Coordinates of C-alpha atoms and ligand atoms in Angstrom, one line a residue:
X5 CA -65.0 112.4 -177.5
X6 CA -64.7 109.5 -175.7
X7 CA -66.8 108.9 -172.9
X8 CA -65.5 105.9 -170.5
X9 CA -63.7 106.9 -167.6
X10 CA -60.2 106.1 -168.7
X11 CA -57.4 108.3 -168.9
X12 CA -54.1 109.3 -170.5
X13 CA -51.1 109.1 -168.3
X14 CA -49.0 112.1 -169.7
X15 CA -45.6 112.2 -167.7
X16 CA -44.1 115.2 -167.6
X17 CA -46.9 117.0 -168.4
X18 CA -45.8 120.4 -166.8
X19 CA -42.9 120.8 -169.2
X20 CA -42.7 122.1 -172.3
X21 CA -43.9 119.5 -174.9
X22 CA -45.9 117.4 -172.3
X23 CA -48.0 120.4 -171.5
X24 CA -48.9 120.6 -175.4
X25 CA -49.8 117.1 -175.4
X26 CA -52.3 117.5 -172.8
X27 CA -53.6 120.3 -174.6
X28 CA -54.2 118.3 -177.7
X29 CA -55.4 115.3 -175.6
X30 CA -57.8 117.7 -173.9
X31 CA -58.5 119.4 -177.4
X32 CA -59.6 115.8 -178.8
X33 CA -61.6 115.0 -175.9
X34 CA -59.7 112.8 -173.6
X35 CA -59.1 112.9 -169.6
X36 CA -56.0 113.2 -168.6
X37 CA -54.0 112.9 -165.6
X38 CA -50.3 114.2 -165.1
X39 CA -47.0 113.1 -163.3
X40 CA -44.5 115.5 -162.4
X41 CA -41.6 116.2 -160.4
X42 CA -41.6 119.5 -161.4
X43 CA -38.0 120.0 -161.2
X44 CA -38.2 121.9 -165.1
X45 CA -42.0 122.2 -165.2
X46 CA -44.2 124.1 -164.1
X47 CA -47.9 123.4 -162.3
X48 CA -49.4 126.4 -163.5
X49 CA -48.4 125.0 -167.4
X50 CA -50.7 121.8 -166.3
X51 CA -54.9 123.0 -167.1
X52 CA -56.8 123.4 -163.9
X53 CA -58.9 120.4 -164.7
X54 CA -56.4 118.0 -165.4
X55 CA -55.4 116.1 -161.9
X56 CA -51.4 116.9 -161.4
X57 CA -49.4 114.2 -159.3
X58 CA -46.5 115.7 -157.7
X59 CA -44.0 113.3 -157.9
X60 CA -41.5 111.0 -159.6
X61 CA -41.9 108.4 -162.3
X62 CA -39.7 105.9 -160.7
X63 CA -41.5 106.3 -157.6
X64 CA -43.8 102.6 -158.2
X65 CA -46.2 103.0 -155.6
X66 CA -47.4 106.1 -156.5
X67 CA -47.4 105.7 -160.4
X68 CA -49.1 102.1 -160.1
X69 CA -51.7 103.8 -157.6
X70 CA -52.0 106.4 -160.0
X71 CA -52.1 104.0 -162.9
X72 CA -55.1 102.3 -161.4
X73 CA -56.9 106.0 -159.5
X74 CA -57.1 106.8 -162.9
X75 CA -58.1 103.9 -165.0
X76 CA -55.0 105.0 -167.4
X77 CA -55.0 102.9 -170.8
X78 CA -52.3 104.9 -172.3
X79 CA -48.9 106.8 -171.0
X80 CA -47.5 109.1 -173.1
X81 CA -43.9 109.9 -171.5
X82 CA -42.1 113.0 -171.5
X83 CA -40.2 113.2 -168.2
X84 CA -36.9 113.1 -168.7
X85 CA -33.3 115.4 -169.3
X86 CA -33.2 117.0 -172.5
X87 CA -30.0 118.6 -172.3
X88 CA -27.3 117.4 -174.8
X89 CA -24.2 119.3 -173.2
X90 CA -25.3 118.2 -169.3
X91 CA -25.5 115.2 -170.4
X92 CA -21.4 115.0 -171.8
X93 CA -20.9 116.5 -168.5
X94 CA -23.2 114.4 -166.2
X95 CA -23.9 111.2 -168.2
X96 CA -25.0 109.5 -164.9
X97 CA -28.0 111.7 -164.6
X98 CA -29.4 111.3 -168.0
X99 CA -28.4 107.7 -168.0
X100 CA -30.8 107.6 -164.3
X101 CA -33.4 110.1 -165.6
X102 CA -33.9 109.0 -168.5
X103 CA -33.3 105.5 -169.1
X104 CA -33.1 103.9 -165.2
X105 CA -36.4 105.7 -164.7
X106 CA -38.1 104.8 -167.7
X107 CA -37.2 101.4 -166.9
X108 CA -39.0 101.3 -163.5
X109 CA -41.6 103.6 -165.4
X110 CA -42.6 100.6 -168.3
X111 CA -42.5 98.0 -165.3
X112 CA -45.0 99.7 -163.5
X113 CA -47.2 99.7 -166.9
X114 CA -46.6 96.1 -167.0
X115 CA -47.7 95.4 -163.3
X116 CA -50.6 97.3 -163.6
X117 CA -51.2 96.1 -167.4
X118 CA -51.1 99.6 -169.5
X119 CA -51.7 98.1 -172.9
X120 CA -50.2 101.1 -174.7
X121 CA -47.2 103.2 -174.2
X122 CA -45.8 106.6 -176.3
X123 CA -42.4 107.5 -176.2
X124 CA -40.5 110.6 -176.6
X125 CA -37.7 109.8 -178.2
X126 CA -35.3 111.7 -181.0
X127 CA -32.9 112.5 -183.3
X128 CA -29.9 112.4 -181.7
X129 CA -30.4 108.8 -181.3
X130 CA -29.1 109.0 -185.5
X131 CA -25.8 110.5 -184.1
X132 CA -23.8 112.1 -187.4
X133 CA -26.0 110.2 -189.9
X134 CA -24.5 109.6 -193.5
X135 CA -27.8 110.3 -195.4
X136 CA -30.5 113.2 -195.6
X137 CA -32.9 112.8 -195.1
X138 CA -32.7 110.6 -192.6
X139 CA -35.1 107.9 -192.4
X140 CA -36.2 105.5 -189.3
X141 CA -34.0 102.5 -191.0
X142 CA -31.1 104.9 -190.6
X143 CA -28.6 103.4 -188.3
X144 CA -28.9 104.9 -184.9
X145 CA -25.1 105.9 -183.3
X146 CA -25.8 108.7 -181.0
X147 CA -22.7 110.6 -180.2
X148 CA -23.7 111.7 -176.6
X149 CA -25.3 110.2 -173.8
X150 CA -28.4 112.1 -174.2
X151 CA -29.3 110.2 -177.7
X152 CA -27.7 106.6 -176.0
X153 CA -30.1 107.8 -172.8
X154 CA -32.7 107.9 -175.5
X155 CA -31.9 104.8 -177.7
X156 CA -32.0 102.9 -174.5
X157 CA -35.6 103.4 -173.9
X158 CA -36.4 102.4 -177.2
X159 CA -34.5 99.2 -176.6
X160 CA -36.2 98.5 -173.8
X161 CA -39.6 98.8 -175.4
X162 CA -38.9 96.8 -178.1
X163 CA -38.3 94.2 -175.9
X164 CA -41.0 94.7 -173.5
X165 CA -43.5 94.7 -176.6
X166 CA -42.5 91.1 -177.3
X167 CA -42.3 89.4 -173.3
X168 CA -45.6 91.4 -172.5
X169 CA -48.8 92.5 -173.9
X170 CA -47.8 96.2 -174.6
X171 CA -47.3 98.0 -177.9
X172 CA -45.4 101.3 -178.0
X173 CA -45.1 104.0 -180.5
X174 CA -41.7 105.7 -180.3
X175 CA -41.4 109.5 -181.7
X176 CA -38.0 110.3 -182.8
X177 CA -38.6 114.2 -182.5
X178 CA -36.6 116.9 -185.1
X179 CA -36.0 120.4 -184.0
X180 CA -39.4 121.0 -181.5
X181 CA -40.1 124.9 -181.7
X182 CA -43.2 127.4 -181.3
X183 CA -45.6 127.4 -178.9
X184 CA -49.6 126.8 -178.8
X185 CA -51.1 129.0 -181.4
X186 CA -53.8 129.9 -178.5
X187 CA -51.6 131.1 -175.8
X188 CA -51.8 128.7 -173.6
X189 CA -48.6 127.0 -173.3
X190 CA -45.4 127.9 -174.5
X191 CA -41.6 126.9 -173.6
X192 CA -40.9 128.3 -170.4
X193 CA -37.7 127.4 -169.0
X194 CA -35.0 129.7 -168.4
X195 CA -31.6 129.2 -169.8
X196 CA -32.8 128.6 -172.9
X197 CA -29.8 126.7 -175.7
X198 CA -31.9 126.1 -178.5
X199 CA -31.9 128.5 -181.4
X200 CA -35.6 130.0 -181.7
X201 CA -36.1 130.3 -178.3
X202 CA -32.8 132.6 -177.8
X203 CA -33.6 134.4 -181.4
X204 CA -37.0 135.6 -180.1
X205 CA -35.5 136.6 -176.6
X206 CA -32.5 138.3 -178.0
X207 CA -35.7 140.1 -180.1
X208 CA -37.5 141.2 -176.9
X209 CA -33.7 142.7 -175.6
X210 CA -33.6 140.1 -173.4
X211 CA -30.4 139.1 -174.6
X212 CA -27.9 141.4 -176.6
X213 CA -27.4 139.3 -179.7
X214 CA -27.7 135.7 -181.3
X215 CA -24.1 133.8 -181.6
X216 CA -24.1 131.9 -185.3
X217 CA -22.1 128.7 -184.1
X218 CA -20.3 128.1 -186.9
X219 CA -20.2 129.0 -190.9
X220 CA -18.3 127.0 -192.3
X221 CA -20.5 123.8 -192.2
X222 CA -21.0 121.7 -195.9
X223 CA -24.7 123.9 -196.3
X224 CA -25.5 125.8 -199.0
X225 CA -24.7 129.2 -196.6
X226 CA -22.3 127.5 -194.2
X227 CA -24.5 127.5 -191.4
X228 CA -25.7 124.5 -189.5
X229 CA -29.4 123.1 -191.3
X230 CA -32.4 121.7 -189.1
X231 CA -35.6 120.7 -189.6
X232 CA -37.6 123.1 -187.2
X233 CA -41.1 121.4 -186.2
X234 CA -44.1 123.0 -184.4
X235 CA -45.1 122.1 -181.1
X236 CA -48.5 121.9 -181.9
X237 CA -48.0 120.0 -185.1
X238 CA -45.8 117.2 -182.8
X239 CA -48.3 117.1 -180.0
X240 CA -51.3 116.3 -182.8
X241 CA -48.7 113.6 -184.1
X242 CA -48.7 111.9 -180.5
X243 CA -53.0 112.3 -180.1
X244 CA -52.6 110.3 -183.4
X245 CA -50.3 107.9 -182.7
X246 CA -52.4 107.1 -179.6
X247 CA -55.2 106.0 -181.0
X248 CA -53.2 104.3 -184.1
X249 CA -52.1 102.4 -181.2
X250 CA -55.3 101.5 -179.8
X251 CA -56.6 100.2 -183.1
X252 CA -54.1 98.1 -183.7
X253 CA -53.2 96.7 -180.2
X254 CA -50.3 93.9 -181.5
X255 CA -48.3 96.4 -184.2
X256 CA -45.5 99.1 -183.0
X257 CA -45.0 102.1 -184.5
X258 CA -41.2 104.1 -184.9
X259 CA -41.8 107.7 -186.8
X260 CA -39.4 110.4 -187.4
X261 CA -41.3 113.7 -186.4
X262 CA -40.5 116.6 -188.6
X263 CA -41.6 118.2 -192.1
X264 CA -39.2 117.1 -194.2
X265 CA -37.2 120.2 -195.0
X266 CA -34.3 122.2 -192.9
X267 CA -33.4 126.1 -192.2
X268 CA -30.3 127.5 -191.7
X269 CA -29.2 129.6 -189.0
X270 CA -29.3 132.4 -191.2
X271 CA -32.6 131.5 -192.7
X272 CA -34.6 131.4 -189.2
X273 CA -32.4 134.9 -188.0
X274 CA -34.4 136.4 -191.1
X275 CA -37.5 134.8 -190.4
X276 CA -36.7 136.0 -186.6
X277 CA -36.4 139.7 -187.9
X278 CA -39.2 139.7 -190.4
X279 CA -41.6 138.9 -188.1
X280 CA -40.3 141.0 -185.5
X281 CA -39.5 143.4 -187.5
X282 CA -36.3 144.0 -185.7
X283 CA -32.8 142.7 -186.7
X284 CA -31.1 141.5 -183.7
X285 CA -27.6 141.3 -183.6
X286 CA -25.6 138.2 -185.0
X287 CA -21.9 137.3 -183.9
X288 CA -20.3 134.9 -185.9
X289 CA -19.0 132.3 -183.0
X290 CA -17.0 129.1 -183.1
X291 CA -18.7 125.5 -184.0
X292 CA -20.6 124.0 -181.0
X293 CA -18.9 120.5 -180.2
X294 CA -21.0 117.8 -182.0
X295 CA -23.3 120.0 -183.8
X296 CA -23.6 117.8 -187.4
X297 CA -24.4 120.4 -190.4
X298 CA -27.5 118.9 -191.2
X299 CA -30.3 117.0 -189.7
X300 CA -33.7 116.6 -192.0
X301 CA -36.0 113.9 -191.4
X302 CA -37.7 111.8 -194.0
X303 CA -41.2 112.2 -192.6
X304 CA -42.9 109.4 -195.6
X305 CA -43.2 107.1 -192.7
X306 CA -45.1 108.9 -190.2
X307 CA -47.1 110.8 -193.6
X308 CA -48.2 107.0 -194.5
X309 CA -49.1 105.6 -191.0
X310 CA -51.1 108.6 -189.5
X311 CA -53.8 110.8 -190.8
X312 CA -51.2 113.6 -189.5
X313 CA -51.0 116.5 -191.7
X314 CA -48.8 119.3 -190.6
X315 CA -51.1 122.7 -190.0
X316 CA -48.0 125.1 -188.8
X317 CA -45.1 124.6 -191.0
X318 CA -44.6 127.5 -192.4
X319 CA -40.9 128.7 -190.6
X320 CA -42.9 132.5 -189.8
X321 CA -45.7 130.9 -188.1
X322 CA -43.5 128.7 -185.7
X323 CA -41.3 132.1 -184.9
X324 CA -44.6 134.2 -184.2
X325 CA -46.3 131.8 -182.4
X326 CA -42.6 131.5 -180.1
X327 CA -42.2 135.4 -180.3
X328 CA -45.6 135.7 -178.9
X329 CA -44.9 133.3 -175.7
X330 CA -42.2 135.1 -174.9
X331 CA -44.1 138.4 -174.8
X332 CA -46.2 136.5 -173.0
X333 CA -43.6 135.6 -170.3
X334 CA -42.4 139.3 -170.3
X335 CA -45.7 140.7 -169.7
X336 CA -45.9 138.9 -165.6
X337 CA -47.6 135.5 -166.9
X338 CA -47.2 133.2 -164.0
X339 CA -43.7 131.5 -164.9
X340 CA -42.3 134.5 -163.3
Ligands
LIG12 N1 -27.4 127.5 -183.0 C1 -26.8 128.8 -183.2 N2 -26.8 129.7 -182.1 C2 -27.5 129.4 -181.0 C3 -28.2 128.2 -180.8 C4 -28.1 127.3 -181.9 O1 -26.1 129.0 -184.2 O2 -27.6 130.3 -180.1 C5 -27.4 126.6 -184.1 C6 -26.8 125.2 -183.8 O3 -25.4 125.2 -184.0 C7 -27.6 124.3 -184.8 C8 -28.9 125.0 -184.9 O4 -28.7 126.3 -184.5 O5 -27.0 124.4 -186.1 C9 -30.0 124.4 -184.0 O6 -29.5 124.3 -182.7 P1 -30.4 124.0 -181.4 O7 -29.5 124.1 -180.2 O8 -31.6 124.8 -181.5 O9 -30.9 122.5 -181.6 P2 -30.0 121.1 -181.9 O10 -30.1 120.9 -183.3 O11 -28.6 121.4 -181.4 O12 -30.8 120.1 -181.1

């Protein structure tokens, strides 16, 4: 618990990740306040006692007000477009959003003299990577301006930990999935893309069937491979990487964020019907453009610099806890 009257600045705290990291900052004791522009989130995802500012992280008076309000030691930074295909088709906005943003984001820290910074970053910033696992030294070529957007920011950091007295830890997340064990949080968004999300919908007969995009891929069933991590678990990782950061004030920290180990489409369709007990309908569609068979993290880094030890990684946990959200959203809850 800790007991001074800082806080954790958690942009993008209304959305889907964010709002599980001010759970677990909550959960471990911390205050936290919020910044939104709730363009994709939601202010009835953000706890009633946790102070929500409406508004946008390039906006400088208002963050560097908020900055000070709010005694913040730490940001943790979610805001951002997380839409790979958008971001083919609209590179300007993710390139704005995401790294223009975040730019006038880390110079507000600076102004106001944040000594710690997380960053969501990812692993599309590894492009089509040659190896798997992949590893942090893995050479990143992203192959859309989503990952570049992305690989920016870490850029910038990197540089910004050296001219000024900030250190950052940057997240490279795998496949995020699940939602809080507890209910309280979930992914909420319509128009859903990624593959649990629209496996559990399709369950619920909110969507007819499940495309399989592509089965011909170099896996072991021809189907595309990921390495599916929990929500929960990630948000824990970030809690962690927080105060790793505070300890050791002059030291940076990169970490891949998954479990070390990949599903295939086919796999998590199964997992999808065992737990639901209800086979939903699979077409067998065309390859998405730029989907890369397989993506698994090596995870040894993040094992070895965090006490972080994984507590939903079994594959039927992460679909249950996903299928129960979106019962959740079917049943009225407020996202509707
Ligand atoms: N996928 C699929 N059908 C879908 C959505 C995804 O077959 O409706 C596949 C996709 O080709 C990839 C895996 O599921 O192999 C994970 O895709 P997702 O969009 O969830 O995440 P990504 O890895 O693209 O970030």
């Amino acid at each position: 618990m800790k007991i001074d009257d800082s806080s954790i600045l958690v942009t993008g705290g209304a959305g889907y990740i964010g709002s599980h990291a001010v759970l677990a900052l909550k959960d471990a004791g911390y205050r936290v306040v919020v910044i939104d522009n709730l363009t994709t989130g939601f202010a009835w995802a953000v706890p009633e006692d946790v102070a929500l500012v409406q508004g946008d992280i390039a906006d400088q008076n208002l963050v560097e007000q908020t900055l000070r309000e709010h005694h913040v030691r730490a940001i943790m930074h979610f805001a951002g477009s997380v839409v790979v295909p958008e971001s083919v088709s609209d590179p300007l906005k993710y390139y704005g959003n995401n790294s223009a943003k975040t730019r006038d984001l880390i110079e507000s820290a600076v102004r106001v003299g944040v000594p710690h910074f997380i960053f969501s970053s990812t692993a599309a910033t590894y492009g089509v990577p040659d190896r798997s696992p992949i590893d942090e030294a893995t050479p990143q070529l992203p192959i859309n301006p989503y990952g570049m957007s992305k690989l920016m920011t870490e850029h910038m950091l990197r540089d910004v930990s050296i001219a000024h007295p900030l250190n950052f830890c940057a997240l490279r997340y795998f496949n995020v999935a699940g939602a809080d064990p507890l209910g309280r949080s979930g992914q909420s968004t319509a128009g859903a893309t990624h593959l649990i999300k629209v496996a559990v919908e399709a369950a619920l007969g909110k969507r007819d069937h499940v495309g399989i995009f592509g089965t011909d891929f170099d896996t072991p069933d021809g189907t595309g491979v990921r390495d599916y991590i929990h929500v929960s678990d990630l948000a824990a990782a970030h809690v962690l990487a927080l105060e790793a950061l505070i300890a050791q004030p002059r030291s940076n920290l990169v970490l891949n964020c998954g479990y070390g180990r990949g599903f295939s489409v086919l796999e998590v369709l199964d997992a999808v019907d065992r737990v639901t007990n209800i086979k939903v309908e699979r077409r067998l569609e065309k390859r998405r453009a730029g989907d890369p068979a397989s993506l698994i993290s090596d995870n040894s880094a993040i094992l070895a610099a965090l006490p972080w030890r994984p507590a939903y990684d079994e594959l039927s946990q992460i679909v249950a806890d996903a299928l129960a959200w979106e019962r959740k959203l079917s049943d009225g809850h407020p996202s509707k």
